[in-house]
PDB file of C-alpha atoms in Angstrom:
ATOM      1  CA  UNK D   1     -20.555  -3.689 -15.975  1.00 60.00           C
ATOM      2  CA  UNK D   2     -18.531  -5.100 -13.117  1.00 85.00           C
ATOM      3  CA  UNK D   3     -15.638  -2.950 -11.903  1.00 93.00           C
ATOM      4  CA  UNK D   4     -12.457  -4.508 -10.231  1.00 96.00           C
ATOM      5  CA  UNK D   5     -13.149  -6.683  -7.095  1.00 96.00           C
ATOM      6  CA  UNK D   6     -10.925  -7.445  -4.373  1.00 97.00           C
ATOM      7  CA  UNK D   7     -10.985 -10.512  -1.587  1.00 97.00           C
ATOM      8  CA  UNK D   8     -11.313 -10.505   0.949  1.00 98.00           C
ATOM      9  CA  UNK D   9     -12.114  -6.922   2.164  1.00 96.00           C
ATOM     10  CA  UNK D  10     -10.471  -7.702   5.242  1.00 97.00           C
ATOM     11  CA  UNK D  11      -7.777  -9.731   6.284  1.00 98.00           C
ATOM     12  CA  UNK D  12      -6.133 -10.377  10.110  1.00 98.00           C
ATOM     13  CA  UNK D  13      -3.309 -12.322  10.308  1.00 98.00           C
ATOM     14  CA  UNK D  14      -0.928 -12.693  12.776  1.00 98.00           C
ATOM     15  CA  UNK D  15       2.714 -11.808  12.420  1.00 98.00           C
ATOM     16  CA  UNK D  16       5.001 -14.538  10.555  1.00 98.00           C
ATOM     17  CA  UNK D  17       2.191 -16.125   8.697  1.00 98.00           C
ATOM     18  CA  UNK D  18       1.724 -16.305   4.621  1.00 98.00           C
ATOM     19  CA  UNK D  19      -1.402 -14.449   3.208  1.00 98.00           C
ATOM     20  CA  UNK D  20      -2.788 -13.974  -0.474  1.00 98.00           C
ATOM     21  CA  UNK D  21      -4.847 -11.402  -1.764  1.00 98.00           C
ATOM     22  CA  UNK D  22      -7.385 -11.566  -4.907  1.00 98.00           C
ATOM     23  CA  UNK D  23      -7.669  -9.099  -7.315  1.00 98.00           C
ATOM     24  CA  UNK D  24     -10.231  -9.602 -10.517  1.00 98.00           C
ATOM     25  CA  UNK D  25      -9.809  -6.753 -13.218  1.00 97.00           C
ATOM     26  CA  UNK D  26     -12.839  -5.599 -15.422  1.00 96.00           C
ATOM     27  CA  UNK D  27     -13.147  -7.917 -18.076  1.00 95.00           C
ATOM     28  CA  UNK D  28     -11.201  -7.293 -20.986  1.00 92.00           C
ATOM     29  CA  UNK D  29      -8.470  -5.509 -19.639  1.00 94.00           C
ATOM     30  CA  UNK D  30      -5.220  -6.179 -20.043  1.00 94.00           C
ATOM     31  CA  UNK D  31      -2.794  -3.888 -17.716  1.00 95.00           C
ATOM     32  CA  UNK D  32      -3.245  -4.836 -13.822  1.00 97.00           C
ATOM     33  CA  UNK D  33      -1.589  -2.785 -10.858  1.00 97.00           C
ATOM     34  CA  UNK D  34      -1.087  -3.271  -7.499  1.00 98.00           C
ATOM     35  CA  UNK D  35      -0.220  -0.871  -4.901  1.00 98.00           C
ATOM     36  CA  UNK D  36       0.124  -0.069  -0.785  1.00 98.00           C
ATOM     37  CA  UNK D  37      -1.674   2.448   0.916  1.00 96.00           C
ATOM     38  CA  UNK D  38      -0.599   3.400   4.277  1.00 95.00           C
ATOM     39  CA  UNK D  39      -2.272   5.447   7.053  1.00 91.00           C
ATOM     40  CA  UNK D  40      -2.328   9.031   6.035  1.00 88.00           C
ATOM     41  CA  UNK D  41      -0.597   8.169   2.958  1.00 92.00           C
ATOM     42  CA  UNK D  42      -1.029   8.107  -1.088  1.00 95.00           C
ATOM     43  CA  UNK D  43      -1.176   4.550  -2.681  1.00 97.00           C
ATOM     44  CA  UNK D  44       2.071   3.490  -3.121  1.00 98.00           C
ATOM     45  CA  UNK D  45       3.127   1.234  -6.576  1.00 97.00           C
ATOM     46  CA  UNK D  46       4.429  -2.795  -6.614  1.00 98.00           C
ATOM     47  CA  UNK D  47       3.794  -3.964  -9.582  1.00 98.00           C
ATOM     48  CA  UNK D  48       2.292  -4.042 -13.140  1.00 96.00           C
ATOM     49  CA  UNK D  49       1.356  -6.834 -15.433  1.00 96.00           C
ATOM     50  CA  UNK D  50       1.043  -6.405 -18.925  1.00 94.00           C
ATOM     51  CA  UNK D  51      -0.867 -10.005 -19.935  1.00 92.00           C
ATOM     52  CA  UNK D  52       0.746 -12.521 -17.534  1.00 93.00           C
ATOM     53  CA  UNK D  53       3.953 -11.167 -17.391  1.00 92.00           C
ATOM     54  CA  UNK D  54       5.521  -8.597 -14.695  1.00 92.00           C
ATOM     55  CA  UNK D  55       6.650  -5.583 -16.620  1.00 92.00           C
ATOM     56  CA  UNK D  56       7.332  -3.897 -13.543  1.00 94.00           C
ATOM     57  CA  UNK D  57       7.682  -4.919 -10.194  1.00 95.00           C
ATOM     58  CA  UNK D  58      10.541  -2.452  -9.164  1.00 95.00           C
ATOM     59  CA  UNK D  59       8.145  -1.486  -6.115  1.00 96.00           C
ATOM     60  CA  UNK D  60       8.144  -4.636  -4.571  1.00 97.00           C
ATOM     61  CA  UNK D  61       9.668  -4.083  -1.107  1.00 95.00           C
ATOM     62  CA  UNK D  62      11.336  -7.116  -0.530  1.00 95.00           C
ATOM     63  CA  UNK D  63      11.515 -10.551  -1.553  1.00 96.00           C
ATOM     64  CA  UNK D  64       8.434 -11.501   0.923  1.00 98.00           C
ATOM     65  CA  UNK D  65       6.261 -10.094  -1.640  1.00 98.00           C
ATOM     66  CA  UNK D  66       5.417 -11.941  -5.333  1.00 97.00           C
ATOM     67  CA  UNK D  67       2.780 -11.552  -7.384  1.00 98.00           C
ATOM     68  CA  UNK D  68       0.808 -13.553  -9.927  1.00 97.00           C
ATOM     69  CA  UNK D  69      -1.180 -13.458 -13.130  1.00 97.00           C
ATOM     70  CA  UNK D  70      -0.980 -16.834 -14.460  1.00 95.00           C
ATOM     71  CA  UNK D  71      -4.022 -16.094 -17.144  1.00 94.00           C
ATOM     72  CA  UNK D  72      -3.964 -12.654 -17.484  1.00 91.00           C
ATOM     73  CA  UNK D  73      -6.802 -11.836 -15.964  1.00 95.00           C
ATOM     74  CA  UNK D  74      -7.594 -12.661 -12.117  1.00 98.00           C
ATOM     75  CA  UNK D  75      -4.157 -11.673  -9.912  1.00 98.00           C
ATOM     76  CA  UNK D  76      -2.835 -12.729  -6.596  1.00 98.00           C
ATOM     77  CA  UNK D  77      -0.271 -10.715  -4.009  1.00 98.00           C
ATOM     78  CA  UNK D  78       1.103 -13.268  -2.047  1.00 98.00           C
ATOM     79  CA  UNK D  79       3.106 -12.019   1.259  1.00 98.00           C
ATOM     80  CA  UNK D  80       5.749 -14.465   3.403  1.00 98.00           C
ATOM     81  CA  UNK D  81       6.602 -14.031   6.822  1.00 98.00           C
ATOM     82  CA  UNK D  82       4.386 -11.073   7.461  1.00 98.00           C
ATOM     83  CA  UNK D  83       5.332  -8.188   9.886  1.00 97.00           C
ATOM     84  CA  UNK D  84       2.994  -5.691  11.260  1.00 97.00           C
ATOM     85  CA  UNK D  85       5.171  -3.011   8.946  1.00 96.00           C
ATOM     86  CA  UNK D  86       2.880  -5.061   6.108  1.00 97.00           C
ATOM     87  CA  UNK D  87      -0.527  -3.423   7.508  1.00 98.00           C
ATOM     88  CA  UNK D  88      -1.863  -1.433   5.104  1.00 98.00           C
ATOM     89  CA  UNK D  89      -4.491  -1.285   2.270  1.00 97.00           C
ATOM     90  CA  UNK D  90      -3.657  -3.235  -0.934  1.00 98.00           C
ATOM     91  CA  UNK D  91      -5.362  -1.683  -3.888  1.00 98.00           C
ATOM     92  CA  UNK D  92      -5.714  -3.365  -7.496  1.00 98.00           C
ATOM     93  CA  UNK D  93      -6.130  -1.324  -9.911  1.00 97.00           C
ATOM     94  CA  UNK D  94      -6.877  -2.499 -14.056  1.00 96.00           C
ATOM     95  CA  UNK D  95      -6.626  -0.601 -17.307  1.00 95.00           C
ATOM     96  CA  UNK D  96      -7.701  -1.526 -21.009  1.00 92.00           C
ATOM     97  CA  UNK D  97      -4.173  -1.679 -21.980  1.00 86.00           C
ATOM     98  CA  UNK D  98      -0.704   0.737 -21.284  1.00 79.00           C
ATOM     99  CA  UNK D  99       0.041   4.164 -22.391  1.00 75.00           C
ATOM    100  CA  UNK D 100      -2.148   6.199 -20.416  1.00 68.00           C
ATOM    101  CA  UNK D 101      -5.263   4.760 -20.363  1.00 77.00           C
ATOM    102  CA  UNK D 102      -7.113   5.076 -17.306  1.00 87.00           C
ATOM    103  CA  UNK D 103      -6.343   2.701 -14.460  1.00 93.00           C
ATOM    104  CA  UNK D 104     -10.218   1.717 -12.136  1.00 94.00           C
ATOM    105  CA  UNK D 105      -9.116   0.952  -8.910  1.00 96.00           C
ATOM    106  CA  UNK D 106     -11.043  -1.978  -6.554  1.00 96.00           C
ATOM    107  CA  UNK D 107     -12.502  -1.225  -3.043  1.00 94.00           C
ATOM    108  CA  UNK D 108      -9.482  -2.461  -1.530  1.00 96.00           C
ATOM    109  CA  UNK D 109      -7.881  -5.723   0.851  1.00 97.00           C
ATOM    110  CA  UNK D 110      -7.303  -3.933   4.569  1.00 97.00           C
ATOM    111  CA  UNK D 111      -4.695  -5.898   5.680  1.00 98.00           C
ATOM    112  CA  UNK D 112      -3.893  -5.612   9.457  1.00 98.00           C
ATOM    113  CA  UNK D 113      -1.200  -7.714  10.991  1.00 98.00           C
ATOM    114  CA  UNK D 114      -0.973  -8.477  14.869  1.00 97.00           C
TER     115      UNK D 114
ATOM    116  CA  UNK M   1      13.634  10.528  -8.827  1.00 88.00           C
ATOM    117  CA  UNK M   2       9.928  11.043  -8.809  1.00 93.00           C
ATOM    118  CA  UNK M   3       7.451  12.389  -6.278  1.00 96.00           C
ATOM    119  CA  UNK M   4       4.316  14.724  -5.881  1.00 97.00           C
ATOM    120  CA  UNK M   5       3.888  17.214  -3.054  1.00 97.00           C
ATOM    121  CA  UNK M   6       0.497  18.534  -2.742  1.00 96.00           C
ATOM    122  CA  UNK M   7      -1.092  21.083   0.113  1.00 89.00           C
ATOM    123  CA  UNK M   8      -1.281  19.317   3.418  1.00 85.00           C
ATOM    124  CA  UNK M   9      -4.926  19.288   4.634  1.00 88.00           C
ATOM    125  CA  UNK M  10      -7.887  19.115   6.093  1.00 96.00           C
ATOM    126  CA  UNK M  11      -8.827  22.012   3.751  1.00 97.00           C
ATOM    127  CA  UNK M  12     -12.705  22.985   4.764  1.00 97.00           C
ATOM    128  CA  UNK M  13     -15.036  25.381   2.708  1.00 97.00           C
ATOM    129  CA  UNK M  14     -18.325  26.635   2.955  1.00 98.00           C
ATOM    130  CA  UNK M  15     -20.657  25.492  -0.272  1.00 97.00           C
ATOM    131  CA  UNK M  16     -20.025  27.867  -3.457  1.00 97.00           C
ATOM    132  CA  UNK M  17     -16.491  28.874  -2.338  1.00 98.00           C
ATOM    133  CA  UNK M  18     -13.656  28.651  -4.656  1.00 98.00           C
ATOM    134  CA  UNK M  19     -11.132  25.640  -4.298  1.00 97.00           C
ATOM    135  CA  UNK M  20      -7.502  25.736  -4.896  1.00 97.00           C
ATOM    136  CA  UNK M  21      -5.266  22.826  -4.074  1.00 98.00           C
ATOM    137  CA  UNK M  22      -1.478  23.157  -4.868  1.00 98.00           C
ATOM    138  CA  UNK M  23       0.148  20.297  -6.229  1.00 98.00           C
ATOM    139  CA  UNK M  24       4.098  20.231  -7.810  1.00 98.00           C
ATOM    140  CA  UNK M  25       6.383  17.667  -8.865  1.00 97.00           C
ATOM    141  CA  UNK M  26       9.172  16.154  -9.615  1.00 97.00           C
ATOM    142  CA  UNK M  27      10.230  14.114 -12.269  1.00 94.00           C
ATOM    143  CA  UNK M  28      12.574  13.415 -15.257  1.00 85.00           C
ATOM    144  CA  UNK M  29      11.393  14.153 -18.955  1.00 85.00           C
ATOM    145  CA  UNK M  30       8.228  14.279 -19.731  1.00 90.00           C
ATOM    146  CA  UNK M  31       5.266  12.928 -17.033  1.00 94.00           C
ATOM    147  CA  UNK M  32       1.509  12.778 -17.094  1.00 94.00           C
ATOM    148  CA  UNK M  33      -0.234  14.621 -14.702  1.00 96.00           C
ATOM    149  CA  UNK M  34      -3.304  13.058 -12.644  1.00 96.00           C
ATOM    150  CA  UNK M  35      -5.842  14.133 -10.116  1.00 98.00           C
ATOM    151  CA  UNK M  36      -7.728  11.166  -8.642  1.00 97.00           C
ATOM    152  CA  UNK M  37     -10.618  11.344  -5.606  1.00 97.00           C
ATOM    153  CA  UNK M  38     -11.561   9.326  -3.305  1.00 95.00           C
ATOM    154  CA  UNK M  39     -15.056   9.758  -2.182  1.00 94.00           C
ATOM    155  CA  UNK M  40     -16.393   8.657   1.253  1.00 90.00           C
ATOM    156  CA  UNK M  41     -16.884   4.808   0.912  1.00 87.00           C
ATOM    157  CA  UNK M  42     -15.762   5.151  -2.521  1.00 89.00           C
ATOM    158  CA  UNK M  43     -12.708   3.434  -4.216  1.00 90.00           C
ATOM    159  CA  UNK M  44     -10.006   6.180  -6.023  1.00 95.00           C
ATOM    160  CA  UNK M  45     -11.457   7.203  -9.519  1.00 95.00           C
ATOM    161  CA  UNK M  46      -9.692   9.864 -12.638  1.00 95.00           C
ATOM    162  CA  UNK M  47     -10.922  13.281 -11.608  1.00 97.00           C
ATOM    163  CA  UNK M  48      -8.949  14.447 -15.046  1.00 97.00           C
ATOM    164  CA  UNK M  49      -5.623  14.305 -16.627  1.00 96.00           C
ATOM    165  CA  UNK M  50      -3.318  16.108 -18.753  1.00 96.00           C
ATOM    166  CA  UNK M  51      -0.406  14.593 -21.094  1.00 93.00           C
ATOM    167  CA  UNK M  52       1.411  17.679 -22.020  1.00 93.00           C
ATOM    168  CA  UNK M  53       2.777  21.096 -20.879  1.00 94.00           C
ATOM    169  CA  UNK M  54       0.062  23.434 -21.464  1.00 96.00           C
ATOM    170  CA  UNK M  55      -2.434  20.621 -21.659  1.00 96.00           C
ATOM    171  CA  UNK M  56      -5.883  21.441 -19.353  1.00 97.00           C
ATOM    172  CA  UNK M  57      -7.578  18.679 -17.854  1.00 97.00           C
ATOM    173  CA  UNK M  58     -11.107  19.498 -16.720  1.00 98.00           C
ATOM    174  CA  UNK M  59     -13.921  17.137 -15.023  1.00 97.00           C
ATOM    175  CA  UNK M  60     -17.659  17.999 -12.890  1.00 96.00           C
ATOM    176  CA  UNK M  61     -16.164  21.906 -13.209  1.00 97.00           C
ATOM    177  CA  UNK M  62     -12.746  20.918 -11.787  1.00 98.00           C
ATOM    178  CA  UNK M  63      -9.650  22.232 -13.737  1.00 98.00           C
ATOM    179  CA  UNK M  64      -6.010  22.116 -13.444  1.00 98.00           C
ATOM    180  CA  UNK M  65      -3.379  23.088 -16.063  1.00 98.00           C
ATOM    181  CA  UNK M  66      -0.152  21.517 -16.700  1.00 97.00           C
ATOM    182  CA  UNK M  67       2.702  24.129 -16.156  1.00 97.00           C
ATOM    183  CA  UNK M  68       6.189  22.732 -16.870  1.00 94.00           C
ATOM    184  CA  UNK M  69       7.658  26.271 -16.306  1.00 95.00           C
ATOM    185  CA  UNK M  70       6.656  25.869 -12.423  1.00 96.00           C
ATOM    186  CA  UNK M  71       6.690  22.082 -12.522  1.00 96.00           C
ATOM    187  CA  UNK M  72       2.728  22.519 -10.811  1.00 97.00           C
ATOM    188  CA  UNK M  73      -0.659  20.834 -11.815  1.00 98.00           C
ATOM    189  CA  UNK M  74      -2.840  22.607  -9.571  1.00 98.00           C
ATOM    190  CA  UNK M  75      -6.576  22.063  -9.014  1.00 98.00           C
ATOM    191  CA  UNK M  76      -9.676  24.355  -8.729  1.00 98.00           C
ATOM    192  CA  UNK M  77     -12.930  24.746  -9.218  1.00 98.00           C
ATOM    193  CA  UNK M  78     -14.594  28.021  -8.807  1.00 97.00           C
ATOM    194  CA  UNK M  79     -17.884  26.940  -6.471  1.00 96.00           C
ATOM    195  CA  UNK M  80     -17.516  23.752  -4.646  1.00 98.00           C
ATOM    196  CA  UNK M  81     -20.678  21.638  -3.899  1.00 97.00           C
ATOM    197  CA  UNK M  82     -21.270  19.358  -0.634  1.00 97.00           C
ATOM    198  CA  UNK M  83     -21.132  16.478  -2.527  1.00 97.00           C
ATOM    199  CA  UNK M  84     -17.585  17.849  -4.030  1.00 98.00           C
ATOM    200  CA  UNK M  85     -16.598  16.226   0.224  1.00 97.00           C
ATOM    201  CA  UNK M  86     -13.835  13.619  -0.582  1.00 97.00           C
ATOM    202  CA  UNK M  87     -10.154  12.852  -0.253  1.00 96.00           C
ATOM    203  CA  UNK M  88      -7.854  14.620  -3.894  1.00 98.00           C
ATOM    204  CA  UNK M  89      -4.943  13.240  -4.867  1.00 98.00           C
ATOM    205  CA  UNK M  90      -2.389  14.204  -7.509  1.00 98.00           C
ATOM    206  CA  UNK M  91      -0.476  12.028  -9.044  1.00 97.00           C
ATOM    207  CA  UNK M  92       1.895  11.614 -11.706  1.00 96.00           C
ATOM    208  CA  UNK M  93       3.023   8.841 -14.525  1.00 94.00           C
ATOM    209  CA  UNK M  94       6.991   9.156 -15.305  1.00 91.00           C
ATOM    210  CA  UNK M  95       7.841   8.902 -19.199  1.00 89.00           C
ATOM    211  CA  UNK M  96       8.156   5.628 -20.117  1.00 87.00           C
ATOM    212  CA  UNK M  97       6.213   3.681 -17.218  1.00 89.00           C
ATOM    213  CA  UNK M  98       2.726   2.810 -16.533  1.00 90.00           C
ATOM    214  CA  UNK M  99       2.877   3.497 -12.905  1.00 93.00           C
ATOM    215  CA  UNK M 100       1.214   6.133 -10.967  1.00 95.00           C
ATOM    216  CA  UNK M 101       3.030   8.292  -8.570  1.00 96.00           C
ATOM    217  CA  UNK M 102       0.978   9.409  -5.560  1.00 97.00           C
ATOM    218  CA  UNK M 103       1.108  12.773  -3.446  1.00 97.00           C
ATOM    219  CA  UNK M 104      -0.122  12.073   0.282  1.00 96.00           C
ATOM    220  CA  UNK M 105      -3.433  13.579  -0.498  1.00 97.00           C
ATOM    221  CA  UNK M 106      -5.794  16.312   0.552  1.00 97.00           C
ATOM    222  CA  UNK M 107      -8.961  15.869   2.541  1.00 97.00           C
ATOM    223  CA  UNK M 108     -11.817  18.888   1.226  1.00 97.00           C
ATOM    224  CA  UNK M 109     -15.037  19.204   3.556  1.00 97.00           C
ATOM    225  CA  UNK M 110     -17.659  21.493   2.511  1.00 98.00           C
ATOM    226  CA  UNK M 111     -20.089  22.487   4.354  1.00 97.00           C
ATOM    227  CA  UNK M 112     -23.349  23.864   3.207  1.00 96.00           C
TER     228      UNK M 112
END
């Protein structure tokens, strides 16, 4: 079957302007992560839905950053006022529920800012 | 808090040599231990897990072993393969959360 998607694969944006970033899970699934990967780095974690509802966002940087699930399935990162510390690749990631089953990452948004 | 330290790399091998990458952690209580790759042009997929001291994850002749004593989860395989070429990262879930806790990763080239 289909795995995650992300959209778009690419994104340039300019500093100080709003951009959102798709994420579809595998269908079915009910747990849906997001997380930051910088240059030379491992991903790094935001934030986890369980269903619609944020049961973790401690990783969310800073207020510039929300996320959204409103039917528990497709999700959306939404970043304010974006600075070129914000370039990095934005990985979704869904799982068939919590405790420990495996998460299948997406390909991947590459976010560059200017 | 939590965090993962794994071998800095590029680690390169000639075909049917034996792999180790170090990984260690730390963490409070009792975490789950992950390896995930990244293959060229690949998104990150479970290479194995373990959920338990003692526990040995295995996957396509990769093991590691969960070793609380020495707070490690190590990987290895005893004759890597060309097509083993990717990007190995360990990674850890803290007791109680969902989230996974990334080392930096470690690039493996073999070459045949």
């Amino acid at each position: 079957g289909a795995g995650v998607s992300q959209t778009p694969s690419n994104k340039v944006t300019e500093k100080g302007k709003y951009v959102e970033l798709r994420c579809d899970p595998i269908s079915g699934h009910t747990a849906l992560y997001w997380y930051r990967q910088s240059l030379g780095q491992g991903p790094e974690f935001l934030i986890y839905f369980q269903g619609t509802g944020a049961a973790d966002d401690s990783g969310l940087p800073n207020d510039r950053f929300f996320a959204v699930r409103p039917e528990g399935s497709v999700s959306t990162l939404k970043i304010q006022r974006t600075e070129r510390g914000d370039s990095a690749v934005y990985l979704c990631a869904s799982s068939p529920g919590p405790n420990l089953y495996e998460q299948y990452f997406g390909p991947g948004t590459r976010l560059t800012v200017t | 808090g939590n965090s993962v330290t794994q071998m800095e790399g590029p680690v390169t091998l000639s075909e049917e040599a034996f792999l180790t990458i170090n990984c260690t952690y730390t963490a409070t209580g009792y975490p789950s231990l992950f390896w995930y790759v990244q293959y060229p042009g690949e998104g990150l997929q479970l290479l194995l897990k373990a959920t338990k001291a003692d526990d040995k994850g295995s996957n396509k002749g990769f093991e590691a072993t969960y070793r609380k004593e020495t707070t490690s989860f190590h990987l290895e395989k005893g004759s890597v393969q060309v097509s083993d070429s990717a990007v190995y990262f360990c990674a850890l879930t803290p007791s109680g959360s969902e989230k996974l806790v990334f080392g930096k990763g470690t690039k493996l080239t073999v070459n045949p």
